[in-house]
Structure formats: C-alpha cells, structure tokens
C-alpha cells in the first residue's frame, strides 16, 4: 500500500488508474504481438475507459451507431463491446446500458464524475478485469517511474514493497521498458541504470522552474526558457520556442515538454503544425473529472489554433479564437456554418463537441465536454490573448485537421543526439537526487 490511511490509498489508486491511461497512450507504438498478448488485460482496461470517456458529457446515448463508432475509435470491436466492455463498465458503475430483444444496444448512460473521475474509475475497471501479477507489476512500475527517477535496484525494490514477488517485479520492469512507457539512462556515478517515466516532471513534488534553476549554467540556460514558455503559453508552436532545436527535441523526448502535432492534407497540400505544452501536472489532474493523460485539452486547443494559423489566406480563417471559444462555453454552441459539418471530426470522435447539421448544409458546433473546452479557453487566453480582428466567430477552417499526433507518438520519433541528450540525462539524474531529498521528508512510496 502506498502512503497511510484512506488518503494514501486514494492517492495510490489515482496513480495506478493514471498508469493505465499512460500505457493506453503508448499502446499504438507497441507492435510486438507477444508483449501485447501478455499485457492484454491492461490494454483492455484502458480501451474501456477511453470508450467511456468519449461518451462523457452525452449523459444518455440512444443511437446504436454513435455508440458503435465511439467504440471503434477506442479500438473495440462490435462483438467485444457487447460481450465484454459494457458488462465490465456497468459492474464498475461507470455506465448503465440496455439491450433490445435482438441483442443490439438500446442505450448507454455514462456516470463519469458521479461514481468517480476517469482515473478513479480506471482503477475500478482494472480490479474487475483481474490482471495477472506480471501485469500488476508493470502497472506499479509505470506508477513508480512517473513519480520519481530511481536506480533499477531501487525501482525493483519499490515494486516488491507493493506485494509483488521478485520474478514478477523484474518482468513488470522489463515490460515497461519494452513498451517504452518507462525509459532508462545510465549513471556512471552509480554504475547503474536510472529508470524514469517521461511524465515524472508533473508530479508536483519538485517544481520544475526552481529545480532547473539549481542546475549548472549550461543545463539551466538550455532548459529553463523552454519549460517556462511551455508553461506560460500552452500551445506555443515550435518555431516560436527559440533556443537550440536539438535541445528542444531532447526535452520532448524525455517529457520536459510535451509536443502534439496536427496534420492536414486538404487541397492536396500536406500541412502540419506542432504545439508545445507543459507536462501533465498530476496534482491538478487529480481534481479533474477527466484526465489530461488522454490529451483532450491539447486536441481541442490544437484544433482551434490550427484553424487560426493554417487555414488558407483568402478562404477563411478563425478570426478571433478567444471570442469563438468563449461563445461556445457561454452559449453551448456556435454557428451555423458550412465548415462545421466537415472540419471538426477529430474533436467529434473524441466526444468533445457534437456537430448538428441543418437541412441547408450548414451546421452548429455543440459543446459536450464543458470541462475540456473551458480549460481549453484558459489555455488559449494564456497562449494568444485576445487576437485583434473583427470579433467575428467565423468557423471557417479550409485546411481540415486530418490526424493528431500525441506526445507519446512524438517522443517515439525523436532521434538520438548525444550532445543534447547528455544535458537532459543530467537533468534526470539530478532530479533523482532532488526526489530523494523530498522523500526523506514525506515518502510517496510507503515504508
């Protein structure tokens, strides 16, 4: 058990629930079929919560086709949805559902935020699915590494302290590294690998800005400005970040900053824009009904910024993104506009908004996940403020976002650069020392 008392147990459950989502986000990059088979229960728990999260905000959905499409977006086949996913989610009090006499789905009603947050419910779903000890060891490995960088020996010891046998602990760590959810860097001083999770910077036990100030000048100057800008202006584009591009790539690779990319191939012209965000802050994430480990706020903000920055001149752009999103939050809808019917399918597939088409071909954009859009507005105001313009709520987006690359996918594509990687490796090793000092005062790992 992590911590003591009910508060400690709740914190442990939240971290394990979030670890399920971390693994889910890494899953597209795991191509080894044997590994996928060995961790199938954890992947299934993540898919179930991904599906439930897409339903959140709709309350009751009576369209079998919409339910099926949300399941497909979460990677769930029709036969598995009815036979496995829905029963498990109902048992965990995440949803309720009913079937028609022919076995088709009559309706699904979600209870996210009522019976628990997404990460709390992920933990409940996991318990019902009954993962193997090796899978539990993997989950604990992810959770431990996302709290603090530890040597391999210390990391394995912490897994064992959670009631996992030595052999399973070693296998769990192995799976975490094989899936690249966890990473390792070698410490010549310790003559041992140090294991970390790229999400470690968001734990809150060490403040990034003050921590980086304590680093030697070369490391500090290279990283501090990047992290401060990502925090102060979420959604900044790579080209305005400044600094050494190799250092920025290395910071993306180890999670000091998170990068997400929107791609479009409209009009036969491939376009993309990469936006930079601060690491997920777990203490704030614990208070949210949804979890930003699913990247929904990033998806929303990137859509709006892409519509402002990448729409073709003369064919319509989002003139004032703050006005547009403010109207969406305050009135629950914007429109009508023809473009709404074609340009927001990624946001719609995530259940953030809903497109309501009119007979004349125009459409309204309806608010579904208020928490996501409201937080997205806060990020947008921090990022761009009030852009001068007509004050119009134009929704024209001629270059339609076609795909969204998550920070996990972004990290998987970062090349090796010995010089810049040495700087971020030094930061990780120094963070290990800083975390140990914090643990001496209040251990997150139990006794």
Short mmCIF file of N, CA, C and O in Angstrom, two decimals, residues 102-223:
data_model
loop_
_atom_site.label_atom_id
_atom_site.label_comp_id
_atom_site.label_asym_id
_atom_site.label_seq_id
_atom_site.Cartn_x
_atom_site.Cartn_y
_atom_site.Cartn_z
N UNK A 102 -33.27 -8.12 -29.79
CA UNK A 102 -32.40 -8.78 -30.77
C UNK A 102 -30.93 -8.72 -30.39
O UNK A 102 -30.06 -9.13 -31.15
N UNK A 103 -30.63 -8.19 -29.20
CA UNK A 103 -29.26 -8.14 -28.72
C UNK A 103 -28.51 -6.88 -29.08
O UNK A 103 -27.36 -6.71 -28.65
N UNK A 104 -29.11 -5.99 -29.86
CA UNK A 104 -28.45 -4.72 -30.18
C UNK A 104 -28.56 -3.76 -29.00
O UNK A 104 -29.44 -3.90 -28.14
N UNK A 105 -27.69 -2.78 -28.97
CA UNK A 105 -27.66 -1.83 -27.85
C UNK A 105 -28.80 -0.83 -27.99
O UNK A 105 -28.94 -0.17 -29.02
N UNK A 106 -29.62 -0.73 -26.95
CA UNK A 106 -30.73 0.24 -26.96
C UNK A 106 -30.25 1.62 -26.51
O UNK A 106 -30.58 2.63 -27.12
N UNK A 107 -29.45 1.65 -25.44
CA UNK A 107 -28.90 2.93 -24.98
C UNK A 107 -27.73 2.66 -24.03
O UNK A 107 -27.61 1.56 -23.47
N UNK A 108 -26.91 3.68 -23.85
CA UNK A 108 -25.83 3.66 -22.87
C UNK A 108 -25.88 4.98 -22.11
O UNK A 108 -26.02 6.05 -22.72
N UNK A 109 -25.77 4.92 -20.80
CA UNK A 109 -25.75 6.11 -19.96
C UNK A 109 -24.47 6.11 -19.14
O UNK A 109 -24.15 5.12 -18.48
N UNK A 110 -23.71 7.22 -19.21
CA UNK A 110 -22.42 7.25 -18.51
C UNK A 110 -22.53 8.01 -17.19
O UNK A 110 -23.34 8.92 -17.06
N UNK A 111 -21.68 7.59 -16.21
CA UNK A 111 -21.71 8.18 -14.88
C UNK A 111 -20.35 8.75 -14.48
O UNK A 111 -20.03 8.83 -13.29
N UNK A 112 -19.53 9.14 -15.45
CA UNK A 112 -18.23 9.72 -15.13
C UNK A 112 -18.45 11.03 -14.38
O UNK A 112 -19.23 11.88 -14.80
N UNK A 113 -17.76 11.18 -13.26
CA UNK A 113 -17.94 12.35 -12.42
C UNK A 113 -18.97 12.12 -11.34
O UNK A 113 -19.00 12.86 -10.35
N UNK A 114 -19.83 11.12 -11.50
CA UNK A 114 -20.83 10.78 -10.49
C UNK A 114 -20.29 9.69 -9.58
O UNK A 114 -20.25 9.83 -8.36
N UNK A 115 -19.84 8.60 -10.19
CA UNK A 115 -19.29 7.49 -9.41
C UNK A 115 -17.77 7.59 -9.26
O UNK A 115 -17.16 6.76 -8.60
N UNK A 116 -17.16 8.60 -9.86
CA UNK A 116 -15.71 8.79 -9.74
C UNK A 116 -15.16 9.47 -10.98
O UNK A 116 -15.83 9.59 -12.00
N UNK A 117 -13.92 9.95 -10.86
CA UNK A 117 -13.26 10.55 -12.01
C UNK A 117 -12.80 9.45 -12.97
O UNK A 117 -12.86 8.26 -12.64
N UNK A 118 -12.32 9.85 -14.13
CA UNK A 118 -11.85 8.86 -15.10
C UNK A 118 -10.76 7.98 -14.51
O UNK A 118 -10.78 6.76 -14.67
N UNK A 119 -9.79 8.58 -13.81
CA UNK A 119 -8.68 7.76 -13.31
C UNK A 119 -9.12 6.90 -12.12
O UNK A 119 -8.61 5.79 -11.94
N UNK A 120 -10.06 7.37 -11.31
CA UNK A 120 -10.59 6.52 -10.24
C UNK A 120 -11.37 5.35 -10.83
O UNK A 120 -11.26 4.21 -10.36
N UNK A 121 -12.15 5.62 -11.84
CA UNK A 121 -12.93 4.56 -12.47
C UNK A 121 -12.04 3.58 -13.23
O UNK A 121 -12.34 2.39 -13.31
N UNK A 122 -10.92 4.07 -13.77
CA UNK A 122 -9.98 3.16 -14.44
C UNK A 122 -9.44 2.14 -13.45
O UNK A 122 -9.28 0.95 -13.79
N UNK A 123 -9.21 2.55 -12.21
CA UNK A 123 -8.74 1.63 -11.20
C UNK A 123 -9.81 0.59 -10.87
O UNK A 123 -9.51 -0.60 -10.69
N UNK A 124 -11.08 1.01 -10.80
CA UNK A 124 -12.17 0.07 -10.52
C UNK A 124 -12.34 -0.94 -11.65
O UNK A 124 -12.54 -2.13 -11.42
N UNK A 125 -12.25 -0.47 -12.89
CA UNK A 125 -12.36 -1.37 -14.04
C UNK A 125 -11.23 -2.39 -14.03
O UNK A 125 -11.44 -3.58 -14.30
N UNK A 126 -10.05 -1.93 -13.69
CA UNK A 126 -8.89 -2.82 -13.62
C UNK A 126 -9.14 -3.94 -12.62
O UNK A 126 -8.83 -5.11 -12.89
N UNK A 127 -9.69 -3.58 -11.46
CA UNK A 127 -9.94 -4.59 -10.44
C UNK A 127 -10.92 -5.65 -10.90
O UNK A 127 -10.80 -6.83 -10.55
N UNK A 128 -11.91 -5.24 -11.68
CA UNK A 128 -12.90 -6.20 -12.17
C UNK A 128 -12.30 -7.12 -13.23
O UNK A 128 -12.59 -8.32 -13.27
N UNK A 129 -11.45 -6.59 -14.08
CA UNK A 129 -10.85 -7.40 -15.14
C UNK A 129 -9.83 -8.41 -14.59
O UNK A 129 -9.59 -9.43 -15.23
N UNK A 130 -9.23 -8.13 -13.44
CA UNK A 130 -8.33 -9.09 -12.81
C UNK A 130 -7.03 -9.33 -13.55
O UNK A 130 -6.81 -10.41 -14.09
N UNK A 131 -6.13 -8.35 -13.58
CA UNK A 131 -4.86 -8.53 -14.27
C UNK A 131 -3.97 -9.55 -13.58
O UNK A 131 -4.13 -9.83 -12.38
N UNK A 132 -3.03 -10.11 -14.34
CA UNK A 132 -2.06 -11.05 -13.78
C UNK A 132 -1.06 -10.31 -12.90
O UNK A 132 -0.99 -9.07 -12.91
N UNK A 133 -0.27 -11.07 -12.15
CA UNK A 133 0.73 -10.43 -11.28
C UNK A 133 1.78 -9.71 -12.11
O UNK A 133 2.25 -8.64 -11.73
N UNK A 134 2.15 -10.27 -13.27
CA UNK A 134 3.10 -9.58 -14.14
C UNK A 134 2.53 -8.26 -14.64
O UNK A 134 3.25 -7.25 -14.74
N UNK A 135 1.24 -8.26 -14.96
CA UNK A 135 0.60 -7.02 -15.41
C UNK A 135 0.53 -6.00 -14.28
O UNK A 135 0.76 -4.80 -14.49
N UNK A 136 0.21 -6.46 -13.07
CA UNK A 136 0.20 -5.55 -11.93
C UNK A 136 1.59 -4.97 -11.69
O UNK A 136 1.73 -3.78 -11.37
N UNK A 137 2.60 -5.80 -11.85
CA UNK A 137 3.98 -5.32 -11.69
C UNK A 137 4.30 -4.24 -12.71
O UNK A 137 4.95 -3.23 -12.39
N UNK A 138 3.85 -4.44 -13.96
CA UNK A 138 4.04 -3.42 -14.99
C UNK A 138 3.36 -2.12 -14.60
O UNK A 138 3.95 -1.03 -14.72
N UNK A 139 2.14 -2.21 -14.11
CA UNK A 139 1.40 -1.01 -13.73
C UNK A 139 2.11 -0.27 -12.59
O UNK A 139 2.24 0.96 -12.61
N UNK A 140 2.57 -1.03 -11.60
CA UNK A 140 3.31 -0.40 -10.50
C UNK A 140 4.61 0.21 -10.99
O UNK A 140 5.03 1.28 -10.52
N UNK A 141 5.26 -0.44 -11.94
CA UNK A 141 6.50 0.10 -12.49
C UNK A 141 6.25 1.45 -13.17
O UNK A 141 7.02 2.40 -12.99
N UNK A 142 5.17 1.54 -13.93
CA UNK A 142 4.81 2.81 -14.58
C UNK A 142 4.53 3.88 -13.54
O UNK A 142 5.00 5.01 -13.64
N UNK A 143 3.76 3.49 -12.52
CA UNK A 143 3.38 4.45 -11.47
C UNK A 143 4.60 4.95 -10.71
O UNK A 143 4.75 6.15 -10.47
N UNK A 144 5.50 4.05 -10.35
CA UNK A 144 6.71 4.43 -9.59
C UNK A 144 7.59 5.35 -10.42
O UNK A 144 8.06 6.39 -9.95
N UNK A 145 7.80 4.98 -11.69
CA UNK A 145 8.70 5.76 -12.54
C UNK A 145 8.12 7.12 -12.90
O UNK A 145 8.86 8.05 -13.22
N UNK A 146 6.79 7.25 -12.83
CA UNK A 146 6.19 8.56 -13.11
C UNK A 146 6.16 9.43 -11.86
O UNK A 146 5.74 10.59 -11.92
N UNK A 147 6.60 8.88 -10.74
CA UNK A 147 6.68 9.67 -9.51
C UNK A 147 8.10 10.16 -9.25
O UNK A 147 8.31 11.29 -8.83
N UNK A 148 9.10 9.32 -9.52
CA UNK A 148 10.48 9.73 -9.29
C UNK A 148 11.44 8.84 -10.05
O UNK A 148 11.20 7.63 -10.15
N UNK A 149 12.51 9.38 -10.60
CA UNK A 149 13.56 8.53 -11.19
C UNK A 149 14.28 7.79 -10.07
O UNK A 149 14.68 8.39 -9.07
N UNK A 150 14.43 6.48 -10.22
CA UNK A 150 15.13 5.65 -9.24
C UNK A 150 16.10 4.74 -9.97
O UNK A 150 15.90 4.42 -11.15
N UNK A 151 17.13 4.30 -9.28
CA UNK A 151 18.00 3.29 -9.87
C UNK A 151 17.19 2.02 -10.10
O UNK A 151 16.15 1.81 -9.47
N UNK A 152 17.69 1.17 -10.98
CA UNK A 152 16.98 -0.08 -11.26
C UNK A 152 16.76 -0.89 -9.98
O UNK A 152 15.66 -1.42 -9.76
N UNK A 153 17.78 -0.94 -9.12
CA UNK A 153 17.66 -1.69 -7.87
C UNK A 153 16.57 -1.11 -6.98
O UNK A 153 15.73 -1.83 -6.44
N UNK A 154 16.58 0.23 -6.83
CA UNK A 154 15.56 0.89 -6.00
C UNK A 154 14.17 0.71 -6.60
O UNK A 154 13.19 0.51 -5.88
N UNK A 155 14.09 0.81 -7.91
CA UNK A 155 12.81 0.68 -8.60
C UNK A 155 12.20 -0.70 -8.37
O UNK A 155 11.02 -0.82 -8.02
N UNK A 156 13.00 -1.75 -8.54
CA UNK A 156 12.52 -3.11 -8.30
C UNK A 156 12.12 -3.31 -6.84
O UNK A 156 11.12 -3.98 -6.55
N UNK A 157 12.88 -2.72 -5.94
CA UNK A 157 12.56 -2.82 -4.51
C UNK A 157 11.19 -2.21 -4.22
O UNK A 157 10.40 -2.76 -3.43
N UNK A 158 10.89 -1.07 -4.86
CA UNK A 158 9.60 -0.43 -4.64
C UNK A 158 8.45 -1.27 -5.19
O UNK A 158 7.37 -1.32 -4.59
N UNK A 159 8.66 -1.95 -6.31
CA UNK A 159 7.61 -2.83 -6.84
C UNK A 159 7.34 -3.97 -5.86
O UNK A 159 6.19 -4.31 -5.56
N UNK A 160 8.42 -4.56 -5.33
CA UNK A 160 8.28 -5.67 -4.39
C UNK A 160 7.57 -5.22 -3.11
O UNK A 160 6.76 -5.96 -2.54
N UNK A 161 7.83 -3.99 -2.67
CA UNK A 161 7.18 -3.47 -1.48
C UNK A 161 5.67 -3.38 -1.64
O UNK A 161 4.93 -3.28 -0.65
N UNK A 162 5.21 -3.39 -2.87
CA UNK A 162 3.77 -3.34 -3.13
C UNK A 162 3.15 -4.73 -3.17
O UNK A 162 2.02 -4.90 -3.63
N UNK A 163 3.90 -5.73 -2.70
CA UNK A 163 3.36 -7.08 -2.61
C UNK A 163 3.57 -7.94 -3.83
O UNK A 163 2.93 -8.98 -3.98
N UNK A 164 4.48 -7.53 -4.72
CA UNK A 164 4.78 -8.29 -5.94
C UNK A 164 6.03 -9.12 -5.72
O UNK A 164 7.01 -8.64 -5.15
N UNK A 165 6.01 -10.37 -6.16
CA UNK A 165 7.19 -11.23 -5.98
C UNK A 165 8.31 -10.76 -6.90
O UNK A 165 8.08 -10.08 -7.91
N UNK A 166 9.54 -11.16 -6.57
CA UNK A 166 10.72 -10.67 -7.28
C UNK A 166 10.66 -10.94 -8.78
O UNK A 166 10.97 -10.06 -9.60
N UNK A 167 10.28 -12.16 -9.16
CA UNK A 167 10.28 -12.52 -10.57
C UNK A 167 9.28 -11.67 -11.35
O UNK A 167 9.58 -11.17 -12.45
N UNK A 168 8.10 -11.48 -10.80
CA UNK A 168 7.09 -10.66 -11.46
C UNK A 168 7.53 -9.20 -11.53
O UNK A 168 7.28 -8.51 -12.53
N UNK A 169 8.19 -8.72 -10.47
CA UNK A 169 8.68 -7.34 -10.47
C UNK A 169 9.66 -7.12 -11.61
O UNK A 169 9.59 -6.10 -12.33
N UNK A 170 10.58 -8.07 -11.80
CA UNK A 170 11.55 -7.96 -12.89
C UNK A 170 10.86 -7.97 -14.25
O UNK A 170 11.21 -7.22 -15.16
N UNK A 171 9.84 -8.84 -14.38
CA UNK A 171 9.11 -8.89 -15.65
C UNK A 171 8.32 -7.60 -15.89
O UNK A 171 8.25 -7.10 -17.03
N UNK A 172 7.74 -7.07 -14.83
CA UNK A 172 6.99 -5.81 -14.97
C UNK A 172 7.88 -4.68 -15.43
O UNK A 172 7.50 -3.91 -16.33
N UNK A 173 9.05 -4.57 -14.84
CA UNK A 173 10.00 -3.54 -15.27
C UNK A 173 10.41 -3.79 -16.72
O UNK A 173 10.48 -2.85 -17.53
N UNK A 174 10.64 -5.05 -17.07
CA UNK A 174 11.00 -5.37 -18.44
C UNK A 174 9.93 -4.96 -19.44
O UNK A 174 10.24 -4.40 -20.49
N UNK A 175 8.67 -5.22 -19.10
CA UNK A 175 7.57 -4.81 -19.98
C UNK A 175 7.50 -3.28 -20.10
O UNK A 175 7.23 -2.75 -21.17
N UNK A 176 7.74 -2.59 -19.00
CA UNK A 176 7.66 -1.13 -19.03
C UNK A 176 8.70 -0.54 -19.96
O UNK A 176 8.44 0.45 -20.66
N UNK A 177 9.89 -1.15 -19.99
CA UNK A 177 10.96 -0.67 -20.88
C UNK A 177 10.73 -1.13 -22.32
O UNK A 177 10.99 -0.39 -23.27
N UNK A 178 10.21 -2.35 -22.48
CA UNK A 178 9.96 -2.88 -23.83
C UNK A 178 8.86 -2.09 -24.53
O UNK A 178 8.90 -1.94 -25.77
N UNK A 179 7.90 -1.59 -23.78
CA UNK A 179 6.83 -0.79 -24.38
C UNK A 179 7.22 0.69 -24.48
O UNK A 179 6.48 1.48 -25.08
N UNK A 180 8.34 1.07 -23.89
CA UNK A 180 8.84 2.45 -23.86
C UNK A 180 7.95 3.39 -23.06
O UNK A 180 8.05 4.60 -23.19
N UNK A 181 7.08 2.84 -22.22
CA UNK A 181 6.36 3.70 -21.27
C UNK A 181 7.37 4.29 -20.30
O UNK A 181 7.34 5.47 -19.98
N UNK A 182 8.25 3.44 -19.79
CA UNK A 182 9.36 3.89 -18.97
C UNK A 182 10.63 3.95 -19.82
O UNK A 182 10.76 3.22 -20.81
N UNK A 183 11.55 4.79 -19.41
CA UNK A 183 12.84 4.92 -20.09
C UNK A 183 13.95 4.71 -19.06
O UNK A 183 13.70 4.71 -17.85
N UNK A 184 15.16 4.54 -19.53
CA UNK A 184 16.30 4.41 -18.61
C UNK A 184 17.49 5.17 -19.16
O UNK A 184 17.67 5.28 -20.38
N UNK A 185 18.26 5.73 -18.25
CA UNK A 185 19.52 6.37 -18.60
C UNK A 185 20.59 5.81 -17.66
O UNK A 185 20.29 5.46 -16.51
N UNK A 186 21.80 5.72 -18.15
CA UNK A 186 22.87 5.13 -17.34
C UNK A 186 23.57 6.22 -16.54
O UNK A 186 23.90 7.29 -17.06
N UNK A 187 23.78 5.93 -15.26
CA UNK A 187 24.53 6.84 -14.37
C UNK A 187 25.92 6.26 -14.16
O UNK A 187 26.06 5.19 -13.56
N UNK A 188 26.93 6.96 -14.63
CA UNK A 188 28.29 6.49 -14.44
C UNK A 188 28.69 6.58 -12.97
O UNK A 188 29.48 5.75 -12.48
N UNK A 189 28.16 7.56 -12.26
CA UNK A 189 28.47 7.68 -10.83
C UNK A 189 27.94 6.49 -10.04
O UNK A 189 28.59 5.99 -9.12
N UNK A 190 26.73 6.04 -10.40
CA UNK A 190 26.10 4.93 -9.69
C UNK A 190 26.42 3.59 -10.31
O UNK A 190 26.16 2.54 -9.72
N UNK A 191 26.97 3.63 -11.53
CA UNK A 191 27.24 2.41 -12.31
C UNK A 191 25.99 1.55 -12.44
O UNK A 191 26.02 0.33 -12.32
N UNK A 192 24.88 2.22 -12.70
CA UNK A 192 23.59 1.54 -12.78
C UNK A 192 22.63 2.39 -13.60
O UNK A 192 22.75 3.62 -13.66
N UNK A 193 21.66 1.72 -14.22
CA UNK A 193 20.60 2.44 -14.92
C UNK A 193 19.69 3.15 -13.94
O UNK A 193 19.41 2.63 -12.84
N UNK A 194 19.20 4.32 -14.35
CA UNK A 194 18.15 5.03 -13.61
C UNK A 194 16.90 4.97 -14.47
O UNK A 194 16.91 5.31 -15.65
N UNK A 195 15.80 4.50 -13.87
CA UNK A 195 14.54 4.30 -14.58
C UNK A 195 13.62 5.49 -14.30
O UNK A 195 13.47 5.91 -13.15
N UNK A 196 13.03 6.03 -15.37
CA UNK A 196 12.10 7.15 -15.21
C UNK A 196 10.98 7.03 -16.24
O UNK A 196 11.08 6.29 -17.23
N UNK A 197 9.91 7.74 -15.98
CA UNK A 197 8.79 7.86 -16.90
C UNK A 197 8.77 9.31 -17.40
O UNK A 197 8.94 10.22 -16.58
N UNK A 198 8.58 9.56 -18.69
CA UNK A 198 8.58 10.95 -19.17
C UNK A 198 7.56 11.85 -18.49
O UNK A 198 7.67 13.08 -18.58
N UNK A 199 6.57 11.27 -17.83
CA UNK A 199 5.59 12.08 -17.11
C UNK A 199 6.05 12.47 -15.71
O UNK A 199 5.28 13.08 -14.95
N UNK A 200 7.27 12.13 -15.34
CA UNK A 200 7.76 12.36 -13.99
C UNK A 200 7.81 13.85 -13.63
O UNK A 200 7.71 14.20 -12.46
N UNK A 201 7.92 14.72 -14.64
CA UNK A 201 8.09 16.14 -14.34
C UNK A 201 6.81 16.78 -13.82
O UNK A 201 6.84 17.91 -13.33
N UNK A 202 5.69 16.08 -13.88
CA UNK A 202 4.44 16.67 -13.45
C UNK A 202 3.96 16.24 -12.08
O UNK A 202 2.82 16.50 -11.71
N UNK A 203 4.81 15.57 -11.31
CA UNK A 203 4.36 15.05 -10.01
C UNK A 203 4.04 16.16 -9.02
O UNK A 203 3.18 15.99 -8.16
N UNK A 204 4.73 17.27 -9.12
CA UNK A 204 4.49 18.37 -8.19
C UNK A 204 5.36 18.33 -6.95
O UNK A 204 5.43 19.30 -6.21
N UNK A 205 6.04 17.21 -6.70
CA UNK A 205 6.89 17.17 -5.50
C UNK A 205 8.16 18.00 -5.69
O UNK A 205 8.77 18.43 -4.73
N UNK A 206 8.54 18.24 -6.94
CA UNK A 206 9.65 19.14 -7.25
C UNK A 206 9.16 20.12 -8.31
O UNK A 206 8.68 19.71 -9.37
N UNK A 207 9.24 21.41 -8.04
CA UNK A 207 8.82 22.41 -9.01
C UNK A 207 9.88 22.52 -10.11
O UNK A 207 11.05 22.73 -9.83
N UNK A 208 9.44 22.38 -11.35
CA UNK A 208 10.39 22.33 -12.46
C UNK A 208 11.24 23.58 -12.54
O UNK A 208 12.47 23.51 -12.66
N UNK A 209 10.60 24.76 -12.47
CA UNK A 209 11.34 26.00 -12.64
C UNK A 209 12.43 26.17 -11.58
O UNK A 209 13.59 26.46 -11.90
N UNK A 210 12.05 25.97 -10.30
CA UNK A 210 13.04 26.12 -9.23
C UNK A 210 14.09 25.03 -9.29
O UNK A 210 15.28 25.28 -9.00
N UNK A 211 13.68 23.83 -9.70
CA UNK A 211 14.64 22.73 -9.84
C UNK A 211 15.67 23.05 -10.92
O UNK A 211 16.88 22.89 -10.73
N UNK A 212 15.20 23.52 -12.08
CA UNK A 212 16.13 23.81 -13.17
C UNK A 212 17.08 24.95 -12.82
O UNK A 212 18.21 24.99 -13.29
N UNK A 213 16.62 25.88 -11.97
CA UNK A 213 17.50 26.97 -11.54
C UNK A 213 18.71 26.45 -10.79
O UNK A 213 19.76 27.09 -10.76
N UNK A 214 18.56 25.25 -10.18
CA UNK A 214 19.65 24.70 -9.38
C UNK A 214 20.68 23.95 -10.22
O UNK A 214 21.73 23.56 -9.70
N UNK A 215 20.39 23.74 -11.51
CA UNK A 215 21.31 23.01 -12.36
C UNK A 215 22.51 23.87 -12.74
O UNK A 215 22.46 25.10 -12.64
N UNK A 216 23.60 23.26 -13.19
CA UNK A 216 24.73 24.03 -13.71
C UNK A 216 24.28 24.93 -14.86
O UNK A 216 23.29 24.63 -15.54
N UNK A 217 25.01 26.03 -15.12
CA UNK A 217 24.57 27.04 -16.09
C UNK A 217 24.22 26.49 -17.47
O UNK A 217 23.21 26.89 -18.05
N UNK A 218 25.02 25.59 -18.00
CA UNK A 218 24.74 25.09 -19.34
C UNK A 218 23.38 24.40 -19.42
O UNK A 218 22.58 24.66 -20.32
N UNK A 219 23.13 23.48 -18.48
CA UNK A 219 21.87 22.77 -18.46
C UNK A 219 20.71 23.73 -18.14
O UNK A 219 19.65 23.68 -18.78
N UNK A 220 20.92 24.60 -17.19
CA UNK A 220 19.87 25.52 -16.77
C UNK A 220 19.45 26.43 -17.92
O UNK A 220 18.26 26.55 -18.24
N UNK A 221 20.41 27.07 -18.55
CA UNK A 221 20.08 28.03 -19.61
C UNK A 221 19.44 27.34 -20.80
O UNK A 221 18.58 27.92 -21.48
N UNK A 222 19.82 26.09 -21.07
CA UNK A 222 19.29 25.38 -22.23
C UNK A 222 17.84 24.95 -22.01
O UNK A 222 17.06 24.89 -22.96
N UNK A 223 17.47 24.65 -20.77
CA UNK A 223 16.16 24.05 -20.49
C UNK A 223 15.15 25.00 -19.86
O UNK A 223 13.95 24.87 -20.10
#
